[in-house]
Each structure stands twice: as C-alpha cells, then as structure tokens.
C-alpha cells in the first residue's frame, strides 16, 4: 500500500507540474530523475526520435556517473520501421534479462554495449496534424474533425545494469501512465512555444514599425506626407501620393465610412488614437493601418487640418490572427478530451475533479465479429472502417446531447445525464441506441460488410471526473457502469438489452420484450428487457 501511495503521489505531482509549467526541459529532466529514484533503476532516459527516424537521448538520470550515455553516439541496428510501427501501436517492451529474453543478437549486442541487463521500454505518443513518424488515429472526435495522427515522439526507457530484473506490473503501469503525461507535456510545450514565438513576432513588428507622417484637410486631401507614408501606400514618392489621392475617404479607405468615423472622433475629442482601418495600396492590394492624429484649429475653433502618423500593422494583424488560431487550437485540444464545463474547472482547480451524479444512463455498444473482420482487412482498411462507424456515432451523440466517454477497441461508451443533469437521460440514451442500430444497418448495406452490434443500457448513479494522474480523460466509475457493460457483453446480437431499472423509466414511451432472468457476473440473475422500438 505504501508503494502504491508513493506511485500515485508521483504521478499526481508530475501531472500537476505539466499543467503548471511551460519549461519542457525541466519537466522531462525532473520526471526521469524521480522515476529512476522510484524504480531504484540504474538509468532512466527519454530517447527522442527525429523525423528521419534517427534519435538521441534527450534527458537521462543515472545512479552513477559512469553509466551516463547522454552524449554517447548511439546506433541500434535493430531499431527500424518495424519497431516504430509496433511502438505506434502501443507496444511495451519488458525485458527481464537480455540474454534469456529471445532478443535478436544485434539487439543484445547493442544493449550490452551500454551496460544494460534488463530494460523496460514504453512509447511516448502524441496527437498531431502532421508528422513523418505517424499513423492515422482510429477515431476522431467527430466526422468533420481535422484528420489527426498518432505521432511517436520517442521512448521512455528504464535500464537495470547490475543484473537481471523482473519488472513488476505496477512498474510497467507507472511508465505507461507517465508516457501519456510526457506526450501531453511535449504537445503542450510545442504549442506554447509556437504561441510564444507568435507573440514575440508581434512585439517585434510593433516595436520596429516605421511610421508615416501626414497632414490632411478636413475634406480629405493631403497637404503633406513623408516618404514613409508614400512607401506604406505603395507610391514612389510623397508627391505622387498627394497628386493621386484627392479624396482619402473614397480612394484610400476600403470602407469609406471609416473616414467619416475618423473625422467624427476628431471633432468630438480633438484627437484619435490607435484608429485601425483597411486601406488600398496603389496596386489595389489591401493592408491594415493604425492612425494616431490630432486636430489643428483656428482661433474660432474650426479645424484647419489634421496631422498624425500612420503605421502599417498588416503583419501585426496576421500575427494576432495566428495567435488567436493557436489559442483556439489549444482550447480545441482540451475540449476534444474533456467536456467544456470540466475543462474550465480543470484550468482553475489544482486537485482531483470528481462529481457524483444520482441519475444517468450509460450505454455500451460493441461491434460483433470484429476479430474475424480484422483478420481479413488491412490495418488501413480497418482504421478507415472504424473511423466511419465511430464518427457517425459521435455525430449522433452530439445530436442527442450525450457525452461520449471513450472507445475501447471496437466498443463505444456514451452517457446521458452528465456533466449537466437531465431528467430525460433514459430517453436520450434509448434514442441513441435505436439510432446507432439503424445506422449500423445502413453502413452494412453500403459497405457489404455484415456489421452487427450488441448494445447494453443501465441507469443509475455514477461518479465522473478527471483524476489527473493519467492523460486527461473524462471517465465514469460505479456499479451502474459495470452493469451497463454486462448488459452489452451478455446481450444478444442485433439487440438492445436494458435492465429493469431502465425499463421502468422507458416503458411508457418505448416497446420492450422481456428477455427474463439472465446470469450477470457479480450480480447473480437479473431480469432484463430488449428495447424493440418507439411506441
């Protein structure tokens, strides 16, 4: 129990550090150091892959200086495309003794050269829109999502050098969970670096802007202009600008009303500050400008002319748009993982998020015969097929106001009644079940594949939340979830099996057929019903 508590504390600390810090190098260095101390291993490293499939040790922690391989030239002749594909698929390599584990001779020789006797290797994966070391992700959040990929950032590796070592399940779980957290940290660090660079570009553009200087009449003719202003507007000289532009409002501003608004502000306040507009250059292209100006009046208060400065802020606007896009992408990344309300709480709270919901309905749907189907389909065909099915399920879940929890292989889990409680949770989940049942029939006809579903539903209380020691996933716990899963696994092909609890909530509006008593693991015999359709 003490070891488990230490493990959970370590995971929680690292997850919290990732949420709070933008220093990726510090996060990775502290992570390998703390992991090595926890495992009592001789060496823990993060091996980072490059786009050309070469790699290097990014960070390491060693028990003795002589074990360091941080700057050593490393070449593993056995590590090729086949290894990358296996790690992309989630492979975890646990070797108790390199001499008895059945490794290839070249692999044994490589590990022996760096004094490894036992090792534990876990892939560090991240979701990205492009990469050279990647594969398509199985199930985007919805059908219209940008195509996403799983990218292999690198490997989290623990080395035992002093002798053979049997890696314990909890140690393997620790590295697996940490690899997820590291993937999040890497993605977060890369995104924040992009945001930082965009912000730096923005400040550089503002600080180094060359201002144009002008004097204009109230009616919109130039009295004077400097060379910088002529250059901003694309003219060869101030004289050409002054002689060509006789009506600033009509000839210069994309929206002529902006000139009227400019003069109205001058009349009211005697000055304008940071007045942004789109204007035409000589060649017809459109740029953004920022004006600061004041009125020069005669003794009676009438405006003689306006004078001020103009800055070309087109690049700044583009940088702001890029910055907004990056911020939106950051937000979308979080919202693709968590419900909006939970994401907002996660940003504000430091501890565990866990809520009790008294009444929800949980549905599990499993594609029957998936194993047989996968044996006669290529990986690409299989991914494409699953993507088509689950993307349609995602659309239906959004249509019915449900919360998709996760996909587990060929199974789909969704819930009604949280994070926002609703009294019609059972009806919503019933509609979802009937709709996906109809949809799978359409897909079966369209593809010629004999798709079938087993669907299970149960209603009751659950606990939902984000623990923070694994990747940020909104999950459910409780007996209701277990029973809903049993309803699916003990169900009938092409049928929707529901418990008596759900039946009682739906019997007035839906047609059921009593199946009777069936044995349910951990519950004994339970009376179940088959949902046939709507009344």
Short mmCIF file of C-alpha atoms in Angstrom, two decimals:
data_model
loop_
_atom_site.label_atom_id
_atom_site.label_comp_id
_atom_site.label_asym_id
_atom_site.label_seq_id
_atom_site.Cartn_x
_atom_site.Cartn_y
_atom_site.Cartn_z
CA UNK A 1 0.00 0.00 0.00
CA UNK A 2 2.87 2.39 0.79
CA UNK A 3 4.44 1.74 -2.63
CA UNK A 4 1.10 2.29 -4.36
CA UNK A 5 0.59 5.56 -2.50
CA UNK A 6 4.08 6.72 -3.50
CA UNK A 7 3.36 5.80 -7.11
CA UNK A 8 0.07 7.70 -7.14
CA UNK A 9 1.72 10.70 -5.50
CA UNK A 10 4.48 10.69 -8.10
CA UNK A 11 2.01 10.54 -10.98
CA UNK A 12 -0.09 13.32 -9.46
CA UNK A 13 2.95 15.55 -8.94
CA UNK A 14 4.16 15.09 -12.49
CA UNK A 15 0.68 15.68 -13.95
CA UNK A 16 0.32 18.86 -11.91
CA UNK A 17 3.80 20.04 -12.94
CA UNK A 18 2.86 19.56 -16.59
CA UNK A 19 -0.29 21.66 -16.16
CA UNK A 20 1.58 24.45 -14.40
CA UNK A 21 4.96 24.64 -16.17
CA UNK A 22 5.91 25.69 -19.69
CA UNK A 23 9.54 24.54 -19.35
CA UNK A 24 9.56 21.22 -21.20
CA UNK A 25 13.23 20.50 -20.49
CA UNK A 26 12.74 20.93 -16.76
CA UNK A 27 9.63 18.72 -16.79
CA UNK A 28 11.40 15.89 -18.63
CA UNK A 29 14.57 16.09 -16.51
CA UNK A 30 12.69 16.01 -13.22
CA UNK A 31 10.46 13.22 -14.49
CA UNK A 32 13.31 10.83 -15.37
CA UNK A 33 15.08 11.65 -12.11
CA UNK A 34 12.03 10.96 -9.96
CA UNK A 35 11.14 7.82 -11.92
CA UNK A 36 14.64 6.41 -11.55
CA UNK A 37 14.58 7.01 -7.81
CA UNK A 38 11.14 5.43 -7.53
CA UNK A 39 12.12 2.35 -9.57
CA UNK A 40 15.59 2.16 -7.98
CA UNK A 41 16.87 1.68 -11.51
CA UNK A 42 20.38 2.36 -12.72
CA UNK A 43 19.34 4.56 -15.60
CA UNK A 44 16.15 6.18 -16.93
CA UNK A 45 16.21 8.03 -20.25
CA UNK A 46 13.92 9.63 -22.78
CA UNK A 47 15.03 8.72 -26.30
CA UNK A 48 13.70 11.30 -28.78
CA UNK A 49 13.08 10.36 -32.40
CA UNK A 50 13.62 12.75 -35.29
CA UNK A 51 11.59 12.93 -38.50
CA UNK A 52 14.26 10.89 -40.35
CA UNK A 53 13.87 8.12 -37.72
CA UNK A 54 17.23 8.84 -36.16
CA UNK A 55 17.28 9.66 -32.48
CA UNK A 56 19.22 10.72 -29.43
CA UNK A 57 18.96 10.73 -25.66
CA UNK A 58 17.05 13.89 -24.75
CA UNK A 59 17.36 13.58 -20.95
CA UNK A 60 18.70 10.97 -18.57
CA UNK A 61 19.07 10.18 -14.90
CA UNK A 62 21.75 7.73 -13.74
CA UNK A 63 22.67 6.19 -10.41
CA UNK A 64 26.40 6.55 -11.14
CA UNK A 65 28.20 8.99 -13.48
CA UNK A 66 29.92 6.19 -15.39
CA UNK A 67 26.54 4.93 -16.58
CA UNK A 68 25.78 8.13 -18.48
CA UNK A 69 25.03 7.74 -22.19
CA UNK A 70 23.70 11.27 -22.72
CA UNK A 71 26.50 12.31 -25.08
CA UNK A 72 27.49 8.86 -26.31
CA UNK A 73 26.97 8.08 -30.02
CA UNK A 74 24.18 5.51 -30.16
CA UNK A 75 23.20 3.33 -33.08
CA UNK A 76 20.83 0.42 -32.69
CA UNK A 77 20.92 -1.56 -35.97
CA UNK A 78 17.79 -3.47 -34.94
CA UNK A 79 15.66 -0.36 -34.49
CA UNK A 80 13.89 0.22 -37.79
CA UNK A 81 10.49 0.87 -39.32
CA UNK A 82 9.09 -2.36 -37.91
CA UNK A 83 9.96 -1.29 -34.37
CA UNK A 84 8.43 2.15 -34.92
CA UNK A 85 5.15 0.65 -36.14
CA UNK A 86 4.97 -1.61 -33.10
CA UNK A 87 5.55 1.29 -30.72
CA UNK A 88 2.95 3.36 -32.59
CA UNK A 89 0.52 0.53 -31.88
CA UNK A 90 1.29 0.83 -28.16
CA UNK A 91 3.93 -1.86 -27.73
CA UNK A 92 5.57 -2.05 -24.29
CA UNK A 93 8.87 -3.97 -24.17
CA UNK A 94 9.67 -5.55 -20.80
CA UNK A 95 12.95 -7.49 -20.71
CA UNK A 96 13.95 -9.30 -17.51
CA UNK A 97 17.31 -10.47 -18.85
CA UNK A 98 18.65 -9.57 -22.29
CA UNK A 99 20.44 -12.92 -22.53
CA UNK A 100 17.35 -15.06 -21.96
CA UNK A 101 14.60 -12.89 -23.45
CA UNK A 102 14.93 -14.16 -27.02
CA UNK A 103 16.16 -10.84 -28.40
CA UNK A 104 17.97 -10.70 -31.72
CA UNK A 105 21.77 -10.97 -31.44
CA UNK A 106 22.26 -7.43 -32.73
CA UNK A 107 19.85 -6.09 -30.11
CA UNK A 108 21.61 -8.00 -27.33
CA UNK A 109 24.97 -6.71 -28.51
CA UNK A 110 23.72 -3.11 -28.59
CA UNK A 111 22.24 -3.30 -25.09
CA UNK A 112 25.34 -4.97 -23.70
CA UNK A 113 27.49 -2.16 -25.08
CA UNK A 114 25.62 0.34 -22.91
CA UNK A 115 25.73 -2.00 -19.88
CA UNK A 116 22.03 -2.94 -19.94
CA UNK A 117 20.98 -6.25 -18.41
CA UNK A 118 17.23 -5.60 -18.07
CA UNK A 119 15.13 -2.87 -19.60
CA UNK A 120 11.60 -1.54 -19.80
CA UNK A 121 10.58 0.49 -22.88
CA UNK A 122 7.32 2.44 -23.27
CA UNK A 123 6.40 4.60 -26.30
CA UNK A 124 5.68 8.32 -25.91
CA UNK A 125 2.81 9.10 -28.28
CA UNK A 126 1.15 12.38 -29.10
CA UNK A 127 -1.72 13.51 -31.33
CA UNK A 128 -0.72 15.80 -34.16
CA UNK A 129 -1.93 17.00 -37.55
CA UNK A 130 1.30 16.11 -39.31
CA UNK A 131 4.44 14.06 -38.72
CA UNK A 132 6.77 11.69 -40.53
CA UNK A 133 6.63 9.04 -37.80
CA UNK A 134 2.90 8.55 -37.51
CA UNK A 135 -0.23 6.62 -38.25
CA UNK A 136 -3.87 7.77 -38.56
CA UNK A 137 -5.73 7.96 -35.27
CA UNK A 138 -8.55 5.41 -35.03
CA UNK A 139 -11.45 7.63 -34.00
CA UNK A 140 -11.53 11.41 -34.44
CA UNK A 141 -13.91 13.19 -32.09
CA UNK A 142 -16.45 13.85 -34.86
CA UNK A 143 -16.85 13.35 -38.59
CA UNK A 144 -15.85 16.86 -39.60
CA UNK A 145 -12.71 16.93 -37.44
CA UNK A 146 -9.34 17.71 -38.98
CA UNK A 147 -7.60 14.41 -39.71
CA UNK A 148 -5.43 13.61 -36.70
CA UNK A 149 -2.44 11.30 -36.35
CA UNK A 150 -0.63 9.43 -33.64
CA UNK A 151 2.99 10.54 -33.64
CA UNK A 152 5.84 8.66 -31.96
CA UNK A 153 7.77 11.37 -30.11
CA UNK A 154 10.17 8.92 -28.53
CA UNK A 155 10.62 6.25 -25.88
CA UNK A 156 10.63 6.29 -22.08
CA UNK A 157 13.21 3.69 -21.03
CA UNK A 158 14.31 2.26 -17.69
CA UNK A 159 17.64 0.37 -17.57
CA UNK A 160 18.84 -2.04 -14.91
CA UNK A 161 22.57 -2.57 -15.36
CA UNK A 162 23.74 -4.51 -12.31
CA UNK A 163 21.81 -7.69 -13.10
CA UNK A 164 18.60 -9.26 -14.32
CA UNK A 165 15.37 -7.75 -13.02
CA UNK A 166 11.74 -8.74 -13.23
CA UNK A 167 9.69 -5.63 -13.88
CA UNK A 168 6.57 -5.60 -11.74
CA UNK A 169 3.12 -4.83 -13.23
CA UNK A 170 2.85 -1.65 -11.16
CA UNK A 171 6.23 -0.50 -12.51
CA UNK A 172 5.10 -1.13 -16.07
CA UNK A 173 1.84 0.72 -15.38
CA UNK A 174 3.81 3.63 -13.93
CA UNK A 175 5.90 4.08 -17.08
CA UNK A 176 2.87 3.60 -19.33
CA UNK A 177 0.92 6.29 -17.50
CA UNK A 178 3.93 8.58 -17.36
CA UNK A 179 4.48 8.21 -21.10
CA UNK A 180 0.97 9.57 -21.63
CA UNK A 181 1.70 12.52 -19.36
CA UNK A 182 5.00 13.16 -21.18
CA UNK A 183 3.19 13.10 -24.52
CA UNK A 184 0.82 15.77 -23.19
CA UNK A 185 3.76 17.80 -21.85
CA UNK A 186 5.57 17.63 -25.20
CA UNK A 187 2.49 18.67 -27.12
CA UNK A 188 1.76 21.44 -24.62
CA UNK A 189 5.36 22.64 -24.74
CA UNK A 190 5.41 22.70 -28.53
CA UNK A 191 2.12 24.59 -28.67
CA UNK A 192 3.20 27.13 -26.09
CA UNK A 193 6.50 27.59 -27.93
CA UNK A 194 4.56 28.38 -31.09
CA UNK A 195 2.38 30.81 -29.16
CA UNK A 196 5.45 32.43 -27.61
CA UNK A 197 7.13 32.81 -30.99
CA UNK A 198 3.97 34.33 -32.47
CA UNK A 199 3.79 36.78 -29.58
CA UNK A 200 7.47 37.68 -29.97
CA UNK A 201 6.96 38.30 -33.68
CA UNK A 202 4.00 40.51 -32.83
CA UNK A 203 6.06 42.62 -30.39
CA UNK A 204 8.96 42.85 -32.83
CA UNK A 205 6.67 44.11 -35.59
CA UNK A 206 5.13 46.76 -33.33
CA UNK A 207 8.45 47.97 -31.93
CA UNK A 208 10.12 48.24 -35.34
CA UNK A 209 7.24 49.78 -37.29
CA UNK A 210 8.22 52.79 -39.47
CA UNK A 211 5.52 55.44 -39.21
CA UNK A 212 4.22 57.63 -41.99
CA UNK A 213 3.53 61.31 -41.23
CA UNK A 214 0.70 63.30 -42.81
CA UNK A 215 -1.34 66.49 -42.83
CA UNK A 216 -4.81 66.43 -44.42
CA UNK A 217 -7.69 68.84 -44.88
CA UNK A 218 -10.99 68.06 -43.14
CA UNK A 219 -12.48 67.22 -46.56
CA UNK A 220 -9.85 64.57 -47.26
CA UNK A 221 -6.95 65.96 -49.33
CA UNK A 222 -3.30 65.54 -48.41
CA UNK A 223 -1.42 68.70 -47.54
CA UNK A 224 1.83 66.91 -46.82
CA UNK A 225 3.20 63.39 -46.50
CA UNK A 226 6.59 61.92 -45.76
CA UNK A 227 8.42 59.22 -47.77
CA UNK A 228 7.50 56.53 -45.23
CA UNK A 229 3.78 57.20 -45.77
CA UNK A 230 4.20 57.02 -49.53
CA UNK A 231 6.04 53.72 -49.14
CA UNK A 232 3.31 52.31 -46.89
CA UNK A 233 0.68 53.06 -49.54
CA UNK A 234 2.86 51.80 -52.40
CA UNK A 235 3.71 55.13 -54.05
CA UNK A 236 7.16 56.09 -55.30
CA UNK A 237 7.18 59.49 -53.61
CA UNK A 238 5.10 61.77 -51.37
CA UNK A 239 4.41 63.95 -54.41
CA UNK A 240 2.87 61.05 -56.31
CA UNK A 241 0.69 60.18 -53.32
CA UNK A 242 -0.53 63.77 -52.85
CA UNK A 243 -1.29 64.31 -56.54
CA UNK A 244 -3.04 60.95 -56.98
CA UNK A 245 -5.20 60.73 -53.85
CA UNK A 246 -7.67 63.64 -53.95
CA UNK A 247 -10.35 62.07 -51.75
CA UNK A 248 -8.98 59.96 -48.91
CA UNK A 249 -12.37 58.56 -47.88
CA UNK A 250 -13.26 57.32 -51.37
CA UNK A 251 -9.84 56.41 -52.76
CA UNK A 252 -7.96 55.13 -49.73
CA UNK A 253 -10.28 53.52 -47.21
CA UNK A 254 -11.80 50.16 -48.10
CA UNK A 255 -14.84 51.22 -46.08
CA UNK A 256 -15.48 54.94 -46.83
CA UNK A 257 -17.41 55.21 -43.56
CA UNK A 258 -14.12 54.86 -41.69
CA UNK A 259 -13.04 58.33 -42.86
CA UNK A 260 -16.32 59.78 -41.58
CA UNK A 261 -15.83 57.95 -38.27
CA UNK A 262 -12.26 59.25 -38.13
CA UNK A 263 -13.39 62.87 -38.57
CA UNK A 264 -16.28 62.44 -36.14
CA UNK A 265 -13.82 61.28 -33.46
CA UNK A 266 -11.54 64.24 -34.26
CA UNK A 267 -14.47 66.66 -33.96
CA UNK A 268 -15.63 65.17 -30.66
CA UNK A 269 -12.31 64.53 -28.93
CA UNK A 270 -9.85 66.69 -30.87
CA UNK A 271 -7.78 63.54 -31.43
CA UNK A 272 -7.92 59.85 -32.35
CA UNK A 273 -5.69 57.12 -31.02
CA UNK A 274 -5.00 53.66 -32.44
CA UNK A 275 -7.61 54.07 -35.17
CA UNK A 276 -7.42 50.87 -37.24
CA UNK A 277 -8.67 50.63 -40.82
CA UNK A 278 -8.17 48.70 -44.01
CA UNK A 279 -6.88 50.76 -46.93
CA UNK A 280 -6.00 50.25 -50.58
CA UNK A 281 -2.40 50.49 -51.74
CA UNK A 282 -1.55 51.84 -55.19
CA UNK A 283 -1.56 48.32 -56.68
CA UNK A 284 -5.04 47.59 -55.31
CA UNK A 285 -3.89 45.31 -52.52
CA UNK A 286 -5.38 45.82 -49.07
CA UNK A 287 -3.41 46.47 -45.90
CA UNK A 288 -4.21 47.32 -42.29
CA UNK A 289 -3.11 50.70 -40.89
CA UNK A 290 -3.15 52.28 -37.46
CA UNK A 291 -3.59 56.06 -37.20
CA UNK A 292 -2.92 58.48 -34.36
CA UNK A 293 -3.91 62.05 -35.16
CA UNK A 294 -4.97 65.40 -33.72
CA UNK A 295 -6.87 68.42 -34.99
CA UNK A 296 -5.26 71.79 -35.58
CA UNK A 297 -7.89 74.51 -35.16
CA UNK A 298 -8.09 78.21 -35.89
CA UNK A 299 -8.86 80.91 -33.34
CA UNK A 300 -12.57 80.26 -33.67
CA UNK A 301 -12.25 76.51 -33.10
CA UNK A 302 -12.74 75.40 -36.70
CA UNK A 303 -10.49 72.56 -37.89
CA UNK A 304 -7.78 73.80 -40.21
CA UNK A 305 -6.20 70.42 -40.81
CA UNK A 306 -5.43 67.07 -39.19
CA UNK A 307 -1.94 65.79 -38.62
CA UNK A 308 -0.71 62.48 -37.38
CA UNK A 309 1.07 59.22 -38.02
CA UNK A 310 0.27 56.01 -39.86
CA UNK A 311 1.73 52.57 -39.17
CA UNK A 312 1.36 49.54 -41.37
CA UNK A 313 0.02 46.89 -38.96
CA UNK A 314 -0.80 44.21 -41.53
CA UNK A 315 1.80 41.79 -40.17
CA UNK A 316 0.68 42.51 -36.63
CA UNK A 317 -2.90 41.69 -37.61
CA UNK A 318 -1.73 38.49 -39.22
CA UNK A 319 0.28 37.65 -36.11
CA UNK A 320 -2.76 38.35 -33.93
CA UNK A 321 -4.86 36.11 -36.16
CA UNK A 322 -2.21 33.39 -35.93
CA UNK A 323 -2.08 33.83 -32.16
CA UNK A 324 -5.86 33.54 -31.92
CA UNK A 325 -5.72 30.43 -34.08
CA UNK A 326 -3.10 28.87 -31.81
CA UNK A 327 -5.18 29.73 -28.75
CA UNK A 328 -8.27 28.24 -30.40
CA UNK A 329 -6.31 25.10 -31.25
CA UNK A 330 -5.15 24.84 -27.65
CA UNK A 331 -8.74 25.17 -26.48
CA UNK A 332 -9.97 22.65 -29.06
CA UNK A 333 -7.30 20.21 -27.96
CA UNK A 334 -8.62 20.38 -24.41
CA UNK A 335 -12.29 20.27 -25.50
CA UNK A 336 -11.61 17.21 -27.66
CA UNK A 337 -10.64 15.44 -24.45
CA UNK A 338 -12.97 16.94 -21.84
CA UNK A 339 -16.47 18.43 -21.67
CA UNK A 340 -16.41 22.23 -21.74
CA UNK A 341 -17.52 22.70 -18.13
CA UNK A 342 -14.93 20.19 -16.89
CA UNK A 343 -12.19 21.81 -18.98
CA UNK A 344 -12.95 25.17 -17.38
CA UNK A 345 -12.78 23.64 -13.90
CA UNK A 346 -9.55 21.85 -14.71
CA UNK A 347 -7.96 25.18 -15.62
CA UNK A 348 -8.94 26.63 -12.25
CA UNK A 349 -8.65 23.71 -9.83
CA UNK A 350 -5.44 22.07 -8.68
CA UNK A 351 -6.91 18.96 -7.10
CA UNK A 352 -8.94 15.99 -8.26
CA UNK A 353 -12.20 16.65 -10.10
CA UNK A 354 -14.84 14.06 -9.18
CA UNK A 355 -18.63 14.55 -9.13
CA UNK A 356 -21.48 12.30 -8.08
CA UNK A 357 -24.49 12.07 -10.39
CA UNK A 358 -27.56 10.42 -8.96
CA UNK A 359 -29.33 9.56 -12.20
CA UNK A 360 -27.68 8.90 -15.56
CA UNK A 361 -28.00 6.29 -18.29
CA UNK A 362 -24.92 4.51 -19.60
CA UNK A 363 -24.70 2.67 -22.92
CA UNK A 364 -22.08 0.28 -24.25
CA UNK A 365 -22.13 -0.76 -27.92
CA UNK A 366 -19.82 -3.45 -29.28
CA UNK A 367 -19.17 -4.38 -32.91
CA UNK A 368 -19.82 -8.11 -33.13
CA UNK A 369 -17.33 -10.21 -35.09
CA UNK A 370 -14.68 -7.52 -35.08
CA UNK A 371 -11.87 -10.02 -34.51
CA UNK A 372 -12.88 -12.03 -37.57
CA UNK A 373 -13.26 -8.82 -39.56
CA UNK A 374 -9.80 -7.60 -38.56
CA UNK A 375 -8.23 -10.85 -39.74
CA UNK A 376 -9.28 -10.23 -43.34
CA UNK A 377 -8.74 -6.48 -43.50
CA UNK A 378 -5.54 -4.49 -43.77
CA UNK A 379 -4.77 -2.12 -40.87
CA UNK A 380 -5.57 0.88 -43.06
CA UNK A 381 -8.92 -0.58 -44.13
CA UNK A 382 -9.75 -1.47 -40.55
CA UNK A 383 -8.95 2.01 -39.28
CA UNK A 384 -10.99 3.60 -42.07
CA UNK A 385 -13.95 1.35 -41.27
CA UNK A 386 -13.83 2.02 -37.53
CA UNK A 387 -13.46 5.71 -38.19
CA UNK A 388 -16.58 5.75 -40.37
CA UNK A 389 -18.63 3.91 -37.74
CA UNK A 390 -17.48 5.80 -34.66
CA UNK A 391 -17.55 9.17 -36.40
CA UNK A 392 -21.23 8.61 -37.17
CA UNK A 393 -21.80 7.57 -33.55
CA UNK A 394 -20.09 10.79 -32.45
CA UNK A 395 -22.46 12.83 -34.62
CA UNK A 396 -25.47 11.07 -33.12
CA UNK A 397 -24.15 11.55 -29.58
CA UNK A 398 -23.77 15.27 -30.23
CA UNK A 399 -27.23 15.39 -31.81
CA UNK A 400 -28.82 13.81 -28.72
CA UNK A 401 -26.82 15.90 -26.26
CA UNK A 402 -24.87 12.95 -24.87
CA UNK A 403 -21.34 12.76 -23.54
CA UNK A 404 -19.06 10.33 -25.33
CA UNK A 405 -16.74 8.81 -22.75
CA UNK A 406 -14.38 6.69 -24.81
CA UNK A 407 -13.87 3.97 -27.37
CA UNK A 408 -12.26 0.75 -26.21
CA UNK A 409 -11.09 -1.19 -29.24
CA UNK A 410 -14.33 -1.94 -31.08
CA UNK A 411 -16.57 -0.82 -28.20
CA UNK A 412 -18.23 2.58 -27.80
CA UNK A 413 -19.24 4.08 -24.44
CA UNK A 414 -21.61 7.03 -24.05
CA UNK A 415 -23.66 8.50 -21.19
CA UNK A 416 -26.71 10.73 -20.84
CA UNK A 417 -27.28 12.98 -17.84
CA UNK A 418 -23.84 14.47 -17.22
CA UNK A 419 -21.93 16.70 -16.82
CA UNK A 420 -25.23 18.61 -16.97
CA UNK A 421 -28.00 16.56 -15.29
CA UNK A 422 -31.18 15.95 -17.30
CA UNK A 423 -34.41 14.21 -16.35
CA UNK A 424 -34.84 12.53 -19.75
CA UNK A 425 -31.47 10.78 -19.64
CA UNK A 426 -33.01 7.35 -20.23
CA UNK A 427 -34.99 8.56 -23.25
CA UNK A 428 -31.91 10.23 -24.72
CA UNK A 429 -29.83 7.07 -24.41
CA UNK A 430 -32.68 4.96 -25.85
CA UNK A 431 -32.87 7.25 -28.88
CA UNK A 432 -29.11 6.96 -29.30
CA UNK A 433 -29.28 3.16 -29.11
CA UNK A 434 -32.06 2.92 -31.69
CA UNK A 435 -30.32 5.39 -33.99
CA UNK A 436 -26.93 3.65 -33.96
CA UNK A 437 -28.71 0.34 -34.50
CA UNK A 438 -30.34 1.82 -37.61
CA UNK A 439 -27.10 3.45 -38.69
CA UNK A 440 -25.08 0.24 -38.48
CA UNK A 441 -27.61 -1.43 -40.77
CA UNK A 442 -27.15 1.38 -43.31
CA UNK A 443 -23.38 1.03 -43.13
CA UNK A 444 -23.68 -2.72 -43.54
CA UNK A 445 -25.72 -2.28 -46.71
CA UNK A 446 -23.43 0.46 -48.05
CA UNK A 447 -20.19 -1.47 -47.45
CA UNK A 448 -21.39 -5.03 -47.96
CA UNK A 449 -19.95 -5.99 -44.57
CA UNK A 450 -22.19 -7.89 -42.13
CA UNK A 451 -21.92 -5.34 -39.30
CA UNK A 452 -23.82 -6.14 -36.11
CA UNK A 453 -23.99 -4.53 -32.68
CA UNK A 454 -24.54 -5.75 -29.16
CA UNK A 455 -25.91 -2.87 -27.08
CA UNK A 456 -26.35 -2.70 -23.31
CA UNK A 457 -28.03 0.03 -21.21
CA UNK A 458 -28.37 0.64 -17.49
CA UNK A 459 -29.50 3.65 -15.46
CA UNK A 460 -28.37 4.73 -12.03
CA UNK A 461 -25.79 6.75 -10.07
CA UNK A 462 -22.17 7.21 -11.13
CA UNK A 463 -19.07 9.13 -10.17
CA UNK A 464 -17.50 11.09 -13.03
CA UNK A 465 -14.33 13.09 -13.14
CA UNK A 466 -10.71 13.65 -14.10
CA UNK A 467 -8.14 12.11 -11.79
CA UNK A 468 -5.10 13.87 -13.25
CA UNK A 469 -2.59 11.04 -12.91
CA UNK A 470 -3.35 9.71 -16.38
CA UNK A 471 -3.98 11.56 -19.60
CA UNK A 472 -6.83 13.98 -19.25
CA UNK A 473 -9.82 11.78 -19.95
CA UNK A 474 -13.29 12.23 -18.52
CA UNK A 475 -14.31 8.84 -17.16
CA UNK A 476 -17.05 7.15 -15.12
CA UNK A 477 -16.94 4.80 -12.16
CA UNK A 478 -19.51 2.82 -10.23
CA UNK A 479 -21.85 -0.13 -10.31
CA UNK A 480 -24.01 1.48 -12.98
CA UNK A 481 -21.09 1.41 -15.42
CA UNK A 482 -20.29 -2.22 -14.62
CA UNK A 483 -23.89 -3.35 -15.08
CA UNK A 484 -24.25 -1.45 -18.37
CA UNK A 485 -21.11 -3.21 -19.58
CA UNK A 486 -22.55 -6.59 -18.52
CA UNK A 487 -25.78 -5.77 -20.38
CA UNK A 488 -23.72 -5.45 -23.53
CA UNK A 489 -21.41 -8.43 -23.02
CA UNK A 490 -24.31 -10.73 -22.03
CA UNK A 491 -26.61 -9.29 -24.68
CA UNK A 492 -27.93 -10.60 -27.96
CA UNK A 493 -26.52 -9.74 -31.38
CA UNK A 494 -28.55 -7.00 -33.12
CA UNK A 495 -30.44 -6.31 -29.89
CA UNK A 496 -30.54 -3.59 -27.24
CA UNK A 497 -30.58 -5.10 -23.76
CA UNK A 498 -31.67 -2.96 -20.81
CA UNK A 499 -32.02 -3.57 -17.10
CA UNK A 500 -35.29 -3.45 -15.22
CA UNK A 501 -34.30 -0.01 -13.89
CA UNK A 502 -34.05 1.44 -17.37
CA UNK A 503 -37.16 -0.42 -18.47
CA UNK A 504 -39.19 1.23 -15.69
CA UNK A 505 -38.07 4.66 -16.91
CA UNK A 506 -38.93 3.97 -20.56
CA UNK A 507 -41.87 1.56 -20.68
CA UNK A 508 -44.47 4.30 -21.28
CA UNK A 509 -42.83 5.54 -24.49
CA UNK A 510 -40.96 2.53 -25.86
CA UNK A 511 -41.74 -1.04 -26.87
CA UNK A 512 -39.88 -3.75 -24.92
CA UNK A 513 -39.73 -7.51 -25.00
CA UNK A 514 -39.00 -9.25 -21.73
CA UNK A 515 -35.96 -11.47 -22.02
CA UNK A 516 -36.23 -12.82 -18.50
CA UNK A 517 -33.62 -13.75 -15.93
CA UNK A 518 -30.03 -13.96 -17.12
CA UNK A 519 -26.88 -14.57 -15.05
CA UNK A 520 -24.79 -11.43 -14.61
CA UNK A 521 -21.24 -11.71 -13.29
CA UNK A 522 -21.04 -10.34 -9.78
CA UNK A 523 -24.81 -9.77 -9.59
CA UNK A 524 -26.41 -13.14 -9.92
CA UNK A 525 -29.53 -13.36 -12.05
CA UNK A 526 -31.13 -10.15 -13.29
CA UNK A 527 -34.35 -9.53 -15.19
CA UNK A 528 -33.59 -7.83 -18.50
CA UNK A 529 -35.58 -6.46 -21.41
CA UNK A 530 -34.92 -5.97 -25.10
CA UNK A 531 -35.69 -2.50 -26.44
CA UNK A 532 -37.61 -3.03 -29.69
CA UNK A 533 -38.60 0.50 -30.72
CA UNK A 534 -40.70 3.56 -30.08
CA UNK A 535 -44.44 3.42 -29.33
#
